[in-house]
Short mmCIF file of C-alpha atoms in Angstrom, two decimals:
data_model
loop_
_atom_site.label_atom_id
_atom_site.label_comp_id
_atom_site.label_asym_id
_atom_site.label_seq_id
_atom_site.Cartn_x
_atom_site.Cartn_y
_atom_site.Cartn_z
CA MET A 1 98.35 76.26 119.06
CA THR A 2 95.56 76.40 116.26
CA VAL A 3 96.75 80.11 115.43
CA THR A 4 99.52 79.09 115.08
CA SER A 5 98.51 76.03 112.60
CA GLU A 6 96.44 77.67 110.51
CA ARG A 7 99.64 80.32 109.91
CA VAL A 8 102.31 77.02 108.48
CA VAL A 9 99.55 76.33 106.24
CA THR A 10 98.90 79.44 105.31
CA THR A 11 102.48 79.38 104.71
CA ARG A 12 102.85 76.64 103.19
CA SER A 13 99.20 77.02 100.66
CA ALA A 14 100.81 80.52 99.78
CA ARG A 15 104.38 78.99 99.07
CA LEU A 16 102.42 76.37 97.02
CA THR A 17 100.81 78.63 95.20
CA ALA A 18 103.84 80.80 94.60
CA HIS A 19 105.58 77.81 92.97
CA ILE A 20 103.26 76.80 90.93
CA GLY A 21 102.73 80.37 89.75
CA SER A 22 106.41 81.00 88.71
CA HIS A 23 106.33 77.76 86.69
CA ALA A 24 102.38 78.10 85.81
CA GLN A 25 103.04 78.24 82.15
CA THR A 26 106.03 75.44 82.25
CA ILE A 27 103.30 72.50 83.57
CA ALA A 28 101.03 74.34 80.82
CA ILE A 29 103.14 73.19 77.89
CA GLY A 30 104.23 69.60 79.82
CA ALA A 31 100.73 68.71 79.83
CA VAL A 32 99.65 69.81 76.58
CA LEU A 33 102.80 67.81 74.86
CA VAL A 34 101.96 64.82 77.06
CA LEU A 35 98.25 65.23 75.81
CA LEU A 36 99.70 65.40 71.83
CA LEU A 37 102.04 62.68 72.22
CA ILE A 38 99.26 60.32 73.22
CA PHE A 39 96.15 61.48 70.41
CA PHE A 40 98.68 61.37 67.41
CA SER A 41 100.22 58.09 68.69
CA PHE A 42 96.91 56.85 68.00
CA SER A 43 95.36 58.73 64.94
CA ALA A 44 99.16 58.61 63.33
CA ASP A 45 99.74 54.44 62.80
CA ARG A 46 103.07 55.86 62.78
CA PHE A 47 103.78 58.06 64.97
CA ALA A 48 105.22 56.34 67.94
CA SER A 49 107.50 53.33 65.96
CA VAL A 50 110.66 53.93 67.52
CA GLY A 51 112.11 55.59 64.09
CA ASN A 52 110.29 58.43 63.70
CA LEU A 53 110.36 58.93 67.11
CA LEU A 54 114.21 59.57 66.72
CA ASN A 55 113.36 61.40 63.54
CA LEU A 56 111.27 64.01 64.85
CA ILE A 57 114.23 64.54 67.82
CA ARG A 58 116.75 64.73 64.80
CA GLN A 59 114.59 66.98 63.26
CA ILE A 60 113.92 69.71 65.60
CA SER A 61 117.63 68.93 67.31
CA PRO A 62 118.29 72.69 65.31
CA THR A 63 115.28 74.27 66.89
CA LEU A 64 116.44 73.36 70.01
CA ILE A 65 119.93 74.75 69.87
CA VAL A 66 118.72 77.62 68.97
CA ALA A 67 115.77 78.22 71.37
CA VAL A 68 118.48 77.35 74.28
CA ALA A 69 120.49 80.30 73.06
CA MET A 70 117.19 82.67 72.67
CA THR A 71 115.58 82.41 76.02
CA PHE A 72 119.13 84.09 77.13
CA VAL A 73 117.90 86.97 74.54
CA ILE A 74 114.66 86.82 75.25
CA SER A 75 114.84 86.67 79.10
CA THR A 76 117.22 90.33 78.72
CA ALA A 77 113.90 91.53 77.33
CA GLY A 78 115.64 91.32 73.91
CA ILE A 79 115.15 89.53 70.39
CA ASP A 80 116.74 88.22 68.23
CA LEU A 81 115.12 87.68 64.55
CA SER A 82 118.89 87.01 61.66
CA VAL A 83 119.16 83.31 63.11
CA GLY A 84 117.13 82.08 60.11
CA SER A 85 119.43 83.72 57.83
CA THR A 86 122.63 83.14 60.02
CA VAL A 87 121.09 79.44 59.66
CA ALA A 88 121.30 80.11 55.71
CA LEU A 89 124.32 81.64 55.68
CA SER A 90 126.19 79.13 57.80
CA GLY A 91 125.00 75.96 55.89
CA SER A 92 125.45 77.61 52.83
CA LEU A 93 128.96 78.54 53.55
CA LEU A 94 129.94 75.10 55.17
CA ALA A 95 129.30 73.84 51.73
CA ILE A 96 131.30 76.25 49.95
CA VAL A 97 134.62 75.77 51.64
CA LEU A 98 133.97 71.92 51.67
CA GLN A 99 133.63 71.87 48.44
CA GLN A 100 136.78 74.28 47.86
CA GLY A 101 139.30 71.90 49.55
CA TRP A 102 138.97 73.27 53.06
CA ASP A 103 139.92 70.83 56.05
CA PRO A 104 136.36 70.09 57.46
CA THR A 105 137.30 70.55 61.30
CA LEU A 106 138.57 74.36 59.66
CA ALA A 107 136.10 74.69 58.00
CA LEU A 108 133.39 74.26 61.23
CA ILE A 109 135.61 76.23 63.32
CA ALA A 110 135.28 78.99 60.87
CA ILE A 111 131.26 79.17 60.52
CA LEU A 112 131.28 78.56 63.96
CA ALA A 113 133.35 81.86 64.47
CA LEU A 114 131.38 83.69 61.88
CA GLY A 115 128.27 82.94 64.21
CA ALA A 116 129.51 84.75 66.75
CA ALA A 117 130.98 86.76 64.53
CA ILE A 118 126.88 87.92 64.12
CA GLY A 119 126.07 87.89 67.53
CA PHE A 120 128.83 90.26 68.50
CA VAL A 121 127.45 92.71 65.45
CA ASN A 122 124.23 92.38 67.06
CA GLY A 123 124.54 92.67 70.86
CA TRP A 124 127.59 96.01 69.56
CA PHE A 125 124.63 97.94 68.30
CA SER A 126 121.53 96.58 70.41
CA SER A 127 123.55 97.30 74.16
CA TYR A 128 126.52 99.09 73.15
CA GLN A 129 124.71 101.54 70.88
CA GLY A 130 121.44 101.66 72.35
CA ILE A 131 119.46 100.94 68.82
CA PRO A 132 116.16 98.61 69.47
CA ALA A 133 117.30 94.59 69.22
CA PHE A 134 114.41 94.45 67.02
CA ILE A 135 115.82 97.54 64.80
CA VAL A 136 119.62 95.46 64.77
CA THR A 137 118.86 92.35 64.13
CA LEU A 138 115.70 92.40 61.67
CA ALA A 139 118.25 94.55 59.25
CA MET A 140 120.83 91.81 60.05
CA LEU A 141 118.51 89.21 59.11
CA SER A 142 118.10 91.34 55.54
CA ILE A 143 122.01 91.21 54.71
CA LEU A 144 122.63 87.61 55.56
CA ARG A 145 119.87 86.49 53.57
CA GLY A 146 121.09 88.70 50.51
CA THR A 147 124.88 87.50 51.47
CA ALA A 148 123.69 83.59 51.45
CA LEU A 149 121.77 84.76 48.01
CA ARG A 150 124.56 86.32 46.36
CA ALA A 151 127.36 83.40 47.44
CA THR A 152 125.13 80.31 46.48
CA GLU A 153 123.42 82.62 43.49
CA GLY A 154 120.43 80.92 44.69
CA TYR A 155 121.53 77.35 44.18
CA SER A 156 122.14 75.15 46.59
CA THR A 157 125.65 73.57 46.79
CA PRO A 158 126.04 69.97 47.44
CA ILE A 159 128.51 68.41 50.43
CA ASP A 160 131.26 65.69 49.58
CA GLY A 161 129.00 62.15 52.03
CA GLU A 162 132.47 60.75 51.94
CA LEU A 163 133.42 63.79 54.65
CA TRP A 164 133.60 63.25 58.48
CA ILE A 165 131.84 66.46 59.29
CA VAL A 166 128.56 65.00 57.85
CA GLN A 167 128.05 62.85 60.21
CA LEU A 168 127.15 65.62 62.63
CA GLY A 169 123.89 66.05 60.13
CA GLN A 170 123.27 62.34 59.51
CA GLY A 171 125.69 59.75 62.17
CA ARG A 172 124.32 58.31 65.43
CA ILE A 173 125.82 57.16 68.84
CA ALA A 174 124.32 54.07 69.59
CA GLY A 175 121.66 54.51 67.74
CA VAL A 176 120.57 58.08 68.49
CA PRO A 177 121.39 60.84 65.75
CA VAL A 178 123.83 62.92 67.06
CA PRO A 179 122.15 66.05 66.34
CA ALA A 180 119.65 65.10 69.20
CA ILE A 181 123.12 64.19 71.64
CA LEU A 182 124.22 67.72 71.20
CA ALA A 183 121.09 69.45 71.58
CA MET A 184 120.30 67.43 74.45
CA VAL A 185 123.88 68.19 75.44
CA ILE A 186 123.61 72.13 74.79
CA ALA A 187 119.88 72.07 77.37
CA LEU A 188 121.60 70.31 79.84
CA LEU A 189 124.18 73.58 79.99
CA GLY A 190 121.70 75.86 79.18
CA TRP A 191 119.39 75.07 82.37
CA LEU A 192 122.34 75.11 84.10
CA VAL A 193 124.09 78.65 83.41
CA LEU A 194 120.08 80.39 83.46
CA THR A 195 119.51 78.77 86.62
CA ARG A 196 122.70 78.10 88.33
CA THR A 197 125.34 80.77 88.02
CA PRO A 198 125.52 84.59 88.30
CA PHE A 199 125.55 85.22 84.95
CA GLY A 200 122.18 83.42 84.37
CA ARG A 201 120.56 85.83 87.23
CA TYR A 202 122.43 88.79 85.59
CA VAL A 203 120.60 87.73 82.52
CA VAL A 204 117.28 87.37 83.87
CA GLY A 205 117.95 90.11 86.22
CA LEU A 206 118.45 92.69 83.09
CA GLY A 207 115.70 92.25 81.78
CA SER A 208 113.81 92.72 84.43
CA ASN A 209 115.58 95.79 86.23
CA GLY A 210 118.49 96.70 84.38
CA GLU A 211 119.88 98.99 85.93
CA SER A 212 119.34 97.83 89.65
CA LEU A 213 121.53 95.23 88.35
CA ARG A 214 124.11 97.49 87.13
CA ARG A 215 123.89 99.90 89.94
CA THR A 216 125.02 96.62 91.69
CA GLY A 217 128.42 96.95 89.31
CA VAL A 218 127.57 94.59 87.07
CA ASN A 219 128.68 95.29 83.06
CA THR A 220 124.90 94.83 81.72
CA ARG A 221 126.24 95.80 78.33
CA ARG A 222 128.57 93.52 78.38
CA VAL A 223 126.14 91.03 79.42
CA GLY A 224 123.72 91.90 76.18
CA LEU A 225 126.50 91.80 73.96
CA THR A 226 127.24 88.17 75.61
CA VAL A 227 124.01 86.64 74.76
CA TYR A 228 123.68 87.52 71.14
CA VAL A 229 127.03 85.85 70.56
CA LEU A 230 125.68 82.91 72.09
CA ALA A 231 122.24 82.97 69.40
CA GLY A 232 124.98 83.80 66.36
CA LEU A 233 127.29 81.01 67.52
CA ALA A 234 123.72 78.58 68.68
CA ALA A 235 122.87 79.40 65.06
CA ALA A 236 126.04 78.72 62.91
CA LEU A 237 125.71 75.58 64.84
CA ALA A 238 122.25 74.87 63.86
CA GLY A 239 122.82 75.55 60.05
CA VAL A 240 125.75 73.08 60.20
CA LEU A 241 123.78 70.39 61.49
CA ILE A 242 121.15 70.94 58.50
CA ALA A 243 123.31 71.41 56.36
CA THR A 244 125.00 68.40 56.90
CA ARG A 245 121.97 66.20 57.08
CA LEU A 246 120.66 67.03 54.16
CA SER A 247 124.75 67.11 52.19
CA SER A 248 124.39 70.28 51.29
CA GLY A 249 124.09 74.41 51.88
CA SER A 250 120.94 76.44 50.51
CA SER A 251 120.17 80.18 51.57
CA ASN A 252 117.05 79.29 51.22
CA ALA A 253 117.31 77.21 55.00
CA GLY A 254 115.98 78.53 57.60
CA THR A 255 113.27 80.27 56.31
CA GLY A 256 110.82 81.03 58.91
CA PHE A 257 113.84 79.32 61.43
CA GLU A 258 113.15 82.35 64.11
CA LEU A 259 109.14 82.45 63.75
CA GLU A 260 109.28 78.83 65.18
CA VAL A 261 112.69 79.57 67.42
CA ILE A 262 110.59 82.44 69.33
CA THR A 263 107.64 80.01 69.54
CA ALA A 264 109.06 77.73 70.96
CA VAL A 265 110.74 80.08 74.12
CA VAL A 266 107.88 81.94 74.02
CA LEU A 267 105.40 78.94 74.54
CA GLY A 268 107.83 77.29 77.88
CA GLY A 269 106.74 80.80 79.27
CA THR A 270 109.42 82.73 78.53
CA SER A 271 108.39 86.91 79.05
CA LEU A 272 109.05 88.57 75.75
CA PHE A 273 108.98 91.51 78.07
CA GLY A 274 111.98 89.88 79.93
CA GLY A 275 112.93 89.26 83.36
CA ARG A 276 111.54 85.40 83.57
CA ALA A 277 112.80 82.47 81.70
CA SER A 278 111.94 78.76 81.65
CA MET A 279 114.35 76.57 79.94
CA LEU A 280 112.82 73.01 81.03
CA GLY A 281 109.83 75.01 79.33
CA THR A 282 112.03 75.66 75.96
CA ILE A 283 112.72 72.21 75.66
CA PHE A 284 109.00 71.44 76.11
CA GLY A 285 108.02 74.09 73.67
CA ALA A 286 110.07 73.29 71.28
CA LEU A 287 109.21 68.86 71.58
CA THR A 288 105.67 70.24 71.26
CA LEU A 289 106.29 72.12 67.76
CA GLY A 290 108.12 69.45 66.48
CA VAL A 291 105.39 66.64 67.58
CA ILE A 292 103.01 69.16 65.86
CA ALA A 293 104.43 69.56 62.65
CA ASN A 294 105.39 65.47 62.52
CA GLY A 295 102.09 64.49 63.70
CA LEU A 296 100.12 66.54 61.15
CA VAL A 297 102.02 65.52 58.01
CA LEU A 298 101.73 61.87 59.49
CA LEU A 299 97.87 62.78 59.53
CA HIS A 300 98.45 63.51 55.48
CA VAL A 301 97.47 67.29 56.63
CA SER A 302 99.17 70.02 53.83
CA PRO A 303 102.29 71.25 55.17
CA PHE A 304 101.19 74.54 54.37
CA TYR A 305 99.18 74.36 57.83
CA VAL A 306 102.17 73.82 60.05
CA GLN A 307 103.17 77.80 59.97
CA ILE A 308 99.24 78.88 60.51
CA VAL A 309 99.27 76.80 63.43
CA GLN A 310 102.73 77.34 64.90
CA GLY A 311 101.97 81.87 64.14
CA SER A 312 98.56 80.75 66.08
CA ILE A 313 100.16 79.13 68.64
CA LEU A 314 102.97 81.98 68.85
CA LEU A 315 100.01 84.41 69.51
CA LEU A 316 97.74 82.23 71.94
CA ALA A 317 101.10 81.58 73.88
CA ILE A 318 101.83 85.29 74.35
CA PHE A 319 97.95 85.48 75.45
CA ALA A 320 98.36 82.54 77.39
CA ASN A 321 101.55 84.05 78.91
CA ASN A 322 100.73 87.13 80.21
CA LYS A 323 97.45 86.31 81.79
CA MET A 324 99.25 83.65 84.56
CA TRP A 325 102.10 86.08 84.51
CA ALA A 326 98.83 88.63 86.25
CA ARG A 327 96.75 86.09 87.39
CA PHE A 328 99.58 84.36 89.87
CA GLY A 329 102.23 87.84 90.10
CA ALA A 330 99.00 88.61 91.62
CA VAL A 331 98.95 86.50 94.29
CA ARG A 332 102.39 86.25 95.01
CA LYS A 333 102.77 90.06 95.86
#
């Protein structure tokens, strides 16, 4: 009886250790987020105000939306460096076509279709032609940014505040900013797809062992293509939200956006080498970056330090990511 009890305890302990190990970084970033919220609440006078918190959520919504899609991309061991340029091009073209008299609904559909097309190009070259995603999306980053600059000639294009589409960036429902609602819905859908559908398992499997997944009959190239289409679509939506929030489209929008998105994803526990993902961690990661940026501004710290902090966090996140995975992965084995 004693031996049996010890075996049960050992088994439960191993399961608990494995469970903690698989969610270690998500738990860690959640704890960091709570500590940051407490710190800034006491150190910055207006940080905990309802107005500031709602503004914070609205500001990070575009990042969170793209980070959800980027979680799928990185889970396949891919990367999309073109999301920032897609944001700039989408916002710029939206403002231009609206100024030319396009119907807002038609303009919105066209911009989202453009984002999906950009993602299709990225996915086709990387998944079907075997070109590394880093190279493909780096090239697209330059192409799209240059196209945005050419289309706007370097100037911002205003958006008429009377158009209904402006409410996507500035509107509120029951006091909650519309971008925040969209981000929460997309994050929930992303979590459901990643954890509750075959496609989610295929995405993680592609990053873990693509050849084994292919031998089971799964069209791995189509899975790879799809995640880039999702990333392009999400980036286009983010561009629309940013442009409508600012009531103007600019080719300078989204500068450094890809760094912020990738940092949020990796910070949440998704492995840059694929095969491991955490949508909840991505949400925590995006919130953490937003809290840091907002808190530093309220503490009158130069905004130039924000990028330094974000870069440092990315480096530390990758280091912690690898260390935790090596430690708990060895335990599970």
